[in-house]
């Protein structure tokens, strides 16, 4: 029996990697324009880190983490998200005290969920975190950054922004109590998941996709009535800034997010083009987390984007530029006993024309079979080196995607020709 990969942990094949690299490149470029810097931290952390930050009774910690004992008995967990690790790394390395940091990270995350379209067990996120700023201006900056990113990716018409404010931890506790009181007397009418959550994480019920539950919630107390004045003011200012910058949004008072550490602003960018897994980017403010993990108090706000979902969306909307899939410009056909000359010629062209991506035919073959390979490679030009050409220091140039007659050039003229075509 052949050994298979682990369910929900996919290989990324060469045909898809160009789109991934394109996506990662566009995101990194936009982040650089806002002067965010990359941070890298390990994939494994002490289990305690996630329990203490994400929260003991969240879905992630209760049932989704890949946790195991190390050989020396320490409990370790494959990171299910990046914020906790990022805060841990910043605390440990003294990056936060009296400092402002604008950071991003990228990499795999692990959650034991039911695999389906847009939901995997190893998935990838790019996360962005800003530390040391407590005003709504940095919340707005993050949202403007994401809006610019969707424009750069040409998916802005397919995503919408939802925002809400969760207030302080105390506001949330008061609201939770009121919600539980309202729902407890209607417990039998709730769907099964929500019944379970009523006792563990009742605010997640607001997220329920069940229609009866949602209808029941119409009469429930609303979170906005429990928000303190400072949070309310912060939220109003954020809305004013988004209005001024021309970013549209919808205030969704049922948006609560599934992690415990959020306070004040929370948001999600959602699309209706991917079915049930419609959230492509999600985040919010987490002013208490740094201190909770042992640092000096430090306000913070951030978000994470799911790269699989963004790739699905790019493909669905067919907005990846054609040039992204093209990886070969030039194919060097070498017919006869010319392998040595072909390699040397290819190297000198690579030195002279760094912008050209060239594939040299290796392993011989007839002229016809090599030309087939040249065509299949996607190259726009085939260079043809036969024994005559090698003897005369000439080269055949055949244009594969253009109605242009084949030429024979001196080899030393090639560099100039290529520079005019691919700069
Ligand atoms: P969802 O509601 O879809 O389960 P979440 O609230 O659990 O998402 P976060 O923890 O906020 O998600 O992660 C941020 C983003 O990472 C999500 O919006 C999504 O794009 C992506 N993401 C989360 N879990 C997965 C997964 N299992 N597979 C693929 N992408 C995921
Ligand atoms: Mg989830």
Coordinates of C-alpha atoms and ligand atoms in Angstrom, one line a residue:
X1 CA 0.0 0.0 0.0
X2 CA 1.2 3.5 -0.9
X3 CA 1.4 5.9 2.0
X4 CA -1.0 8.8 1.7
X5 CA -0.9 12.3 3.1
X6 CA -2.9 13.1 6.3
X7 CA -6.5 13.9 5.6
X8 CA -7.0 17.7 5.3
X9 CA -3.3 18.3 4.7
X10 CA -2.9 19.0 1.0
X11 CA 0.1 19.0 -1.2
X12 CA 0.6 22.2 -3.2
X13 CA 1.4 21.1 -6.7
X14 CA 3.6 23.1 -9.2
X15 CA 0.6 24.0 -11.3
X16 CA -0.9 25.9 -8.3
X17 CA 2.2 27.3 -6.8
X18 CA 2.5 30.1 -9.3
X19 CA -0.9 31.5 -8.1
X20 CA 0.2 31.1 -4.5
X21 CA 3.5 32.9 -5.2
X22 CA 1.6 35.7 -7.0
X23 CA -0.8 36.1 -4.1
X24 CA 2.0 36.1 -1.5
X25 CA 3.9 38.6 -3.6
X26 CA 1.0 41.0 -4.0
X27 CA 0.3 40.9 -0.2
X28 CA 3.9 41.4 0.7
X29 CA 4.1 44.4 -1.6
X30 CA 1.1 46.0 -0.1
X31 CA 2.4 45.4 3.4
X32 CA 5.7 46.9 2.5
X33 CA 3.9 50.0 1.3
X34 CA 2.5 50.4 4.8
X35 CA 5.9 49.7 6.3
X36 CA 4.9 46.4 8.1
X37 CA 7.9 44.1 8.7
X38 CA 7.9 40.3 8.7
X39 CA 8.4 38.3 11.9
X40 CA 8.9 34.5 11.9
X41 CA 8.2 32.2 14.8
X42 CA 8.1 28.5 15.4
X43 CA 5.2 26.2 14.3
X44 CA 5.3 24.4 17.7
X45 CA 4.6 26.1 21.0
X46 CA 3.8 25.2 24.5
X47 CA 0.1 24.1 24.7
X48 CA -0.4 26.5 27.5
X49 CA 0.1 29.5 25.2
X50 CA -3.0 28.8 23.2
X51 CA -5.1 27.7 26.2
X52 CA -4.3 31.0 27.9
X53 CA -4.9 33.3 24.9
X54 CA -7.5 31.8 22.6
X55 CA -9.5 30.6 25.6
X56 CA -10.3 27.2 27.2
X57 CA -13.9 26.9 26.0
X58 CA -13.4 28.0 22.4
X59 CA -13.9 25.6 19.6
X60 CA -10.2 25.7 18.8
X61 CA -8.9 24.8 22.2
X62 CA -11.7 22.4 23.1
X63 CA -11.5 20.2 20.0
X64 CA -9.4 21.4 17.2
X65 CA -5.8 21.6 18.4
X66 CA -3.0 19.1 17.4
X67 CA -1.6 18.6 20.9
X68 CA 0.9 15.9 21.9
X69 CA 3.6 15.2 24.5
X70 CA 7.1 15.8 23.5
X71 CA 9.6 13.1 24.4
X72 CA 10.4 14.8 27.7
X73 CA 6.7 15.0 28.6
X74 CA 6.1 18.7 27.7
X75 CA 2.7 19.3 26.1
X76 CA 3.2 20.9 22.7
X77 CA 0.7 22.2 20.2
X78 CA 1.0 22.8 16.4
X79 CA -0.1 26.5 16.2
X80 CA -3.8 26.8 15.3
X81 CA -3.3 30.6 14.6
X82 CA -0.5 33.2 14.7
X83 CA -1.5 36.0 17.1
X84 CA -0.7 34.1 20.3
X85 CA 2.7 33.1 19.0
X86 CA 3.4 36.6 17.7
X87 CA 2.6 38.1 21.1
X88 CA 4.7 35.5 22.8
X89 CA 7.7 36.2 20.5
X90 CA 7.4 39.9 20.9
X91 CA 7.2 39.7 24.7
X92 CA 10.1 37.3 24.9
X93 CA 12.3 39.5 22.7
X94 CA 11.4 42.8 24.2
X95 CA 9.8 44.2 21.1
X96 CA 6.7 45.8 22.8
X97 CA 7.6 47.9 25.8
X98 CA 7.3 51.6 24.9
X99 CA 7.5 50.7 21.2
X100 CA 5.2 50.6 18.2
X101 CA 5.5 47.6 16.0
X102 CA 3.8 46.9 12.7
X103 CA 4.3 43.2 11.9
X104 CA 3.2 40.4 9.6
X105 CA 3.8 36.7 9.3
X106 CA 2.9 33.9 7.0
X107 CA 2.7 30.2 7.3
X108 CA 0.8 27.0 8.0
X109 CA -1.7 26.7 10.8
X110 CA -3.2 23.5 12.1
X111 CA -6.8 22.7 13.2
X112 CA -8.5 19.4 13.5
X113 CA -11.7 20.3 11.7
X114 CA -13.9 18.5 9.2
X115 CA -12.1 19.0 5.9
X116 CA -14.2 20.6 3.1
X117 CA -13.9 23.3 0.5
X118 CA -12.0 26.2 2.1
X119 CA -11.5 24.3 5.4
X120 CA -8.4 22.2 5.9
X121 CA -6.5 20.8 8.8
X122 CA -3.2 22.3 7.6
X123 CA -4.1 25.7 6.1
X124 CA -2.1 28.9 5.6
X125 CA -2.5 32.4 6.8
X126 CA -0.9 35.7 6.4
X127 CA -1.4 37.6 9.7
X128 CA -0.9 41.3 10.4
X129 CA -0.5 42.8 13.9
X130 CA 0.0 46.3 15.1
X131 CA 1.2 46.9 18.7
X132 CA 1.4 49.9 20.9
X133 CA -1.4 52.0 19.4
X134 CA -4.8 52.3 21.1
X135 CA -6.7 54.7 18.8
X136 CA -9.2 53.9 16.1
X137 CA -6.7 55.3 13.5
X138 CA -4.7 52.1 13.5
X139 CA -7.8 49.9 13.2
X140 CA -8.7 52.1 10.2
X141 CA -5.2 51.7 8.7
X142 CA -5.5 47.9 8.8
X143 CA -8.8 48.0 7.1
X144 CA -7.6 50.4 4.4
X145 CA -4.6 48.2 3.9
X146 CA -6.9 45.2 3.3
X147 CA -9.2 47.2 1.0
X148 CA -6.1 48.2 -1.0
X149 CA -5.1 44.6 -1.2
X150 CA -8.4 43.4 -2.5
X151 CA -8.1 46.1 -5.2
X152 CA -4.6 45.0 -6.1
X153 CA -5.9 41.4 -6.4
X154 CA -9.0 42.6 -8.4
X155 CA -11.4 40.9 -6.0
X156 CA -12.7 44.1 -4.3
X157 CA -16.1 43.7 -6.0
X158 CA -16.5 40.3 -4.4
X159 CA -15.8 41.0 -0.8
X160 CA -17.6 43.1 1.8
X161 CA -16.5 44.3 5.2
X162 CA -18.5 43.6 8.4
X163 CA -17.5 45.4 11.6
X164 CA -18.7 45.4 15.2
X165 CA -17.5 46.4 18.6
X166 CA -17.3 43.9 21.5
X167 CA -16.6 46.6 24.1
X168 CA -14.5 45.6 27.1
X169 CA -14.2 42.2 28.7
X170 CA -16.6 43.5 31.5
X171 CA -19.1 44.7 28.9
X172 CA -19.0 41.3 27.3
X173 CA -19.5 39.5 30.5
X174 CA -22.6 41.5 31.3
X175 CA -23.9 40.9 27.8
X176 CA -23.2 37.2 28.0
X177 CA -25.2 37.0 31.2
X178 CA -28.2 38.8 29.6
X179 CA -28.0 36.6 26.5
X180 CA -27.8 33.4 28.6
X181 CA -30.8 34.5 30.6
X182 CA -32.8 35.2 27.4
X183 CA -31.8 31.9 25.7
X184 CA -32.0 29.6 28.7
X185 CA -35.8 29.8 28.8
X186 CA -35.9 29.0 25.1
X187 CA -33.2 26.3 25.2
X188 CA -35.4 23.6 23.5
X189 CA -35.9 25.9 20.5
X190 CA -32.1 26.2 19.9
X191 CA -30.2 23.9 17.4
X192 CA -28.1 21.2 19.0
X193 CA -24.8 23.1 18.6
X194 CA -26.2 26.2 20.2
X195 CA -27.6 24.2 23.1
X196 CA -24.1 23.0 23.8
X197 CA -22.7 26.5 23.4
X198 CA -25.2 28.0 25.8
X199 CA -23.2 26.4 28.6
X200 CA -19.7 26.9 27.2
X201 CA -19.4 29.8 24.8
X202 CA -22.8 31.4 24.5
X203 CA -21.8 34.4 22.4
X204 CA -20.9 32.0 19.6
X205 CA -24.6 31.3 19.3
X206 CA -24.9 34.7 17.5
X207 CA -22.8 33.1 14.7
X208 CA -25.2 30.1 14.3
X209 CA -26.1 29.4 10.7
X210 CA -29.4 27.8 11.9
X211 CA -32.4 29.8 10.7
X212 CA -34.6 29.0 13.8
X213 CA -31.8 30.0 16.1
X214 CA -31.3 33.2 14.1
X215 CA -35.0 34.0 14.3
X216 CA -34.9 33.4 18.0
X217 CA -32.0 35.9 18.3
X218 CA -34.1 38.7 16.8
X219 CA -35.7 39.2 20.2
X220 CA -32.5 38.7 22.2
X221 CA -30.6 41.6 23.9
X222 CA -28.2 43.3 21.6
X223 CA -24.5 43.7 22.3
X224 CA -24.5 47.4 21.4
X225 CA -26.7 48.2 24.4
X226 CA -23.9 46.9 26.7
X227 CA -21.0 48.7 25.2
X228 CA -19.3 51.3 27.4
X229 CA -18.9 54.9 26.3
X230 CA -15.2 54.7 25.5
X231 CA -15.7 51.7 23.2
X232 CA -18.7 53.3 21.6
X233 CA -16.7 56.5 20.9
X234 CA -13.8 54.4 19.5
X235 CA -16.2 52.6 17.2
X236 CA -17.9 55.7 16.0
X237 CA -14.5 57.3 15.2
X238 CA -13.5 54.2 13.3
X239 CA -16.7 54.4 11.2
X240 CA -16.1 58.1 10.5
X241 CA -12.5 57.3 9.3
X242 CA -13.7 54.6 7.0
X243 CA -16.4 56.9 5.7
X244 CA -13.8 59.6 5.0
X245 CA -11.6 57.1 3.2
X246 CA -14.4 55.8 1.1
X247 CA -14.4 52.2 2.5
X248 CA -17.9 50.7 2.7
X249 CA -18.8 48.5 5.6
X250 CA -21.8 47.0 7.3
X251 CA -22.2 47.1 11.0
X252 CA -23.1 43.5 12.1
X253 CA -24.0 43.5 15.8
X254 CA -23.9 39.7 15.8
X255 CA -20.3 39.5 14.7
X256 CA -18.4 38.2 17.8
X257 CA -15.5 36.1 16.5
X258 CA -14.6 32.7 18.0
X259 CA -11.5 33.6 20.1
X260 CA -11.6 35.0 23.6
X261 CA -9.0 37.7 23.4
X262 CA -10.8 40.3 21.3
X263 CA -12.1 43.6 22.7
X264 CA -13.6 46.7 21.0
X265 CA -13.3 46.5 17.2
X266 CA -13.8 43.2 15.4
X267 CA -14.2 42.7 11.7
X268 CA -14.5 40.2 8.9
X269 CA -14.2 40.4 5.1
X270 CA -16.7 38.0 3.6
X271 CA -17.5 36.8 0.1
X272 CA -20.6 35.1 -1.2
X273 CA -18.5 33.4 -4.0
X274 CA -17.2 30.5 -2.0
X275 CA -20.2 28.9 -0.4
X276 CA -20.2 28.3 3.3
X277 CA -16.6 29.2 3.9
X278 CA -17.0 32.8 3.1
X279 CA -14.7 34.6 5.5
X280 CA -11.4 35.4 3.8
X281 CA -10.0 37.7 6.4
X282 CA -10.8 38.3 10.0
X283 CA -9.5 40.1 13.0
X284 CA -9.9 42.8 15.7
X285 CA -8.5 44.5 18.6
X286 CA -7.0 42.6 21.6
X287 CA -5.8 45.1 24.1
X288 CA -5.6 42.7 27.0
X289 CA -3.6 39.9 25.4
X290 CA -0.1 41.1 25.8
X291 CA -0.5 41.6 29.5
X292 CA -2.4 38.3 29.8
X293 CA 0.6 36.6 28.4
X294 CA 3.0 38.2 30.8
X295 CA 4.0 41.4 29.1
X296 CA 3.5 45.0 30.2
X297 CA 0.1 46.3 29.1
X298 CA 0.2 47.0 25.4
X299 CA -2.8 47.7 23.1
X300 CA -2.9 45.7 19.9
X301 CA -5.0 45.0 16.8
X302 CA -4.6 42.6 13.9
X303 CA -6.1 40.2 11.5
X304 CA -5.4 37.0 9.5
X305 CA -6.2 36.1 6.0
X306 CA -6.9 32.5 4.9
X307 CA -4.7 31.9 1.8
X308 CA -6.5 28.8 0.6
X309 CA -9.8 30.8 0.5
X310 CA -8.1 33.7 -1.3
X311 CA -6.6 31.3 -3.9
X312 CA -10.1 29.7 -4.4
X313 CA -11.5 33.2 -4.9
X314 CA -8.8 34.3 -7.3
X315 CA -9.5 31.1 -9.4
X316 CA -13.3 31.4 -9.1
X317 CA -13.2 35.0 -10.3
X318 CA -10.5 34.3 -12.9
X319 CA -8.4 37.3 -12.0
X320 CA -4.9 35.9 -11.9
X321 CA -2.9 37.5 -14.7
X322 CA -2.1 35.0 -17.5
X323 CA 1.6 35.9 -17.2
X324 CA 1.6 34.3 -13.7
X325 CA 1.3 30.8 -15.1
X326 CA 4.0 31.4 -17.6
X327 CA 7.4 30.3 -16.3
X328 CA 9.5 29.8 -19.5
X329 CA 10.4 32.5 -22.0
X330 CA 12.9 30.7 -24.0
X331 CA 13.5 27.1 -24.9
X332 CA 16.9 26.0 -26.2
X333 CA 16.6 23.2 -28.7
X334 CA 19.9 21.3 -29.1
X335 CA 20.0 18.7 -31.9
X336 CA 22.9 16.4 -32.6
X337 CA 26.2 16.3 -30.8
X338 CA 26.0 19.8 -29.3
X339 CA 25.1 19.3 -25.6
X340 CA 28.3 20.9 -24.4
X341 CA 27.9 24.0 -26.7
X342 CA 24.2 24.3 -25.7
X343 CA 25.0 24.4 -22.0
X344 CA 27.8 27.0 -22.5
X345 CA 25.5 29.2 -24.7
X346 CA 22.7 29.0 -22.2
X347 CA 25.0 30.1 -19.4
X348 CA 26.3 33.0 -21.3
X349 CA 22.7 34.1 -22.2
X350 CA 21.7 33.8 -18.5
X351 CA 24.6 36.0 -17.6
X352 CA 23.8 38.6 -20.2
X353 CA 20.0 38.6 -19.9
X354 CA 19.0 38.1 -16.3
X355 CA 15.3 38.8 -17.0
X356 CA 15.0 35.8 -19.4
X357 CA 13.7 32.5 -18.0
X358 CA 15.3 29.8 -20.1
X359 CA 14.9 26.0 -20.3
X360 CA 17.6 24.0 -22.0
X361 CA 16.6 20.8 -23.6
X362 CA 18.3 18.0 -21.7
X363 CA 18.4 14.4 -22.7
X364 CA 18.6 14.8 -26.4
X365 CA 15.8 13.8 -28.8
X366 CA 14.8 14.5 -32.4
X367 CA 14.3 18.1 -33.7
X368 CA 10.5 17.3 -33.9
X369 CA 10.2 16.1 -30.3
X370 CA 12.3 18.9 -28.9
X371 CA 10.1 21.5 -30.8
X372 CA 7.1 19.9 -29.2
X373 CA 8.6 20.3 -25.8
X374 CA 9.4 23.9 -26.6
X375 CA 5.8 24.6 -27.5
X376 CA 4.5 22.8 -24.5
X377 CA 6.8 24.8 -22.2
X378 CA 4.9 28.0 -23.0
X379 CA 8.1 29.6 -24.3
X380 CA 7.6 32.4 -26.8
X381 CA 10.9 31.7 -28.6
X382 CA 12.8 28.5 -29.4
X383 CA 16.5 28.9 -30.0
X384 CA 17.8 26.2 -32.3
X385 CA 21.3 24.9 -32.0
X386 CA 22.3 22.1 -34.5
X387 CA 25.7 20.9 -35.4
X388 CA 26.0 23.4 -38.3
X389 CA 25.0 26.3 -36.1
X390 CA 27.5 25.1 -33.4
X391 CA 30.3 24.9 -36.0
X392 CA 29.5 28.5 -37.3
X393 CA 28.7 30.1 -34.0
X394 CA 25.2 30.9 -35.2
X395 CA 21.7 30.2 -33.8
X396 CA 18.2 29.7 -35.2
X397 CA 15.5 31.9 -33.6
X398 CA 11.9 30.6 -34.0
X399 CA 9.0 32.7 -32.8
X400 CA 6.5 30.3 -31.4
X401 CA 3.6 32.7 -30.6
X402 CA 4.1 35.3 -33.3
X403 CA 3.7 35.3 -37.1
X404 CA 7.3 36.2 -37.7
X405 CA 9.8 34.4 -39.9
X406 CA 12.5 32.3 -38.4
X407 CA 15.9 34.0 -38.3
X408 CA 19.5 32.9 -38.1
X409 CA 21.8 35.1 -36.1
X410 CA 25.4 35.2 -35.0
X411 CA 25.4 33.9 -31.4
X412 CA 26.9 37.2 -30.1
X413 CA 23.9 39.1 -31.5
X414 CA 21.4 37.1 -29.4
X415 CA 21.8 39.1 -26.3
X416 CA 20.7 42.3 -28.0
X417 CA 17.7 40.7 -29.5
X418 CA 16.6 39.2 -26.3
X419 CA 17.1 42.4 -24.4
X420 CA 14.7 44.2 -26.8
X421 CA 12.0 41.5 -26.3
X422 CA 12.3 40.7 -22.6
X423 CA 13.7 43.6 -20.6
Ligands
LIG1 P1 -14.3 30.1 10.3 O1 -15.5 30.9 10.9 O2 -14.4 30.0 8.8 O3 -14.1 28.8 11.0 P2 -12.4 31.3 12.1 O4 -13.2 32.3 12.7 O5 -12.2 30.0 12.7 O6 -13.0 31.0 10.6 P3 -9.9 32.7 12.3 O7 -9.4 31.9 13.4 O8 -10.3 34.1 12.5 O9 -11.1 31.9 11.5 O10 -8.8 32.7 11.1 C1 -8.8 33.7 10.1 C2 -9.0 33.2 8.7 O11 -8.2 32.0 8.5 C3 -10.4 32.8 8.4 O12 -11.2 33.9 8.1 C4 -10.2 31.8 7.2 O13 -10.0 32.6 6.0 C5 -8.9 31.1 7.6 N1 -9.2 29.8 8.2 C6 -9.6 29.5 9.4 N2 -9.7 28.2 9.6 C7 -9.4 27.6 8.4 C8 -9.3 26.3 8.0 N3 -9.6 25.2 8.8 N4 -9.0 26.1 6.7 C9 -8.8 27.1 5.8 N5 -8.8 28.4 6.2 C10 -9.1 28.7 7.5
LIG2 MG1 -13.2 28.1 12.7

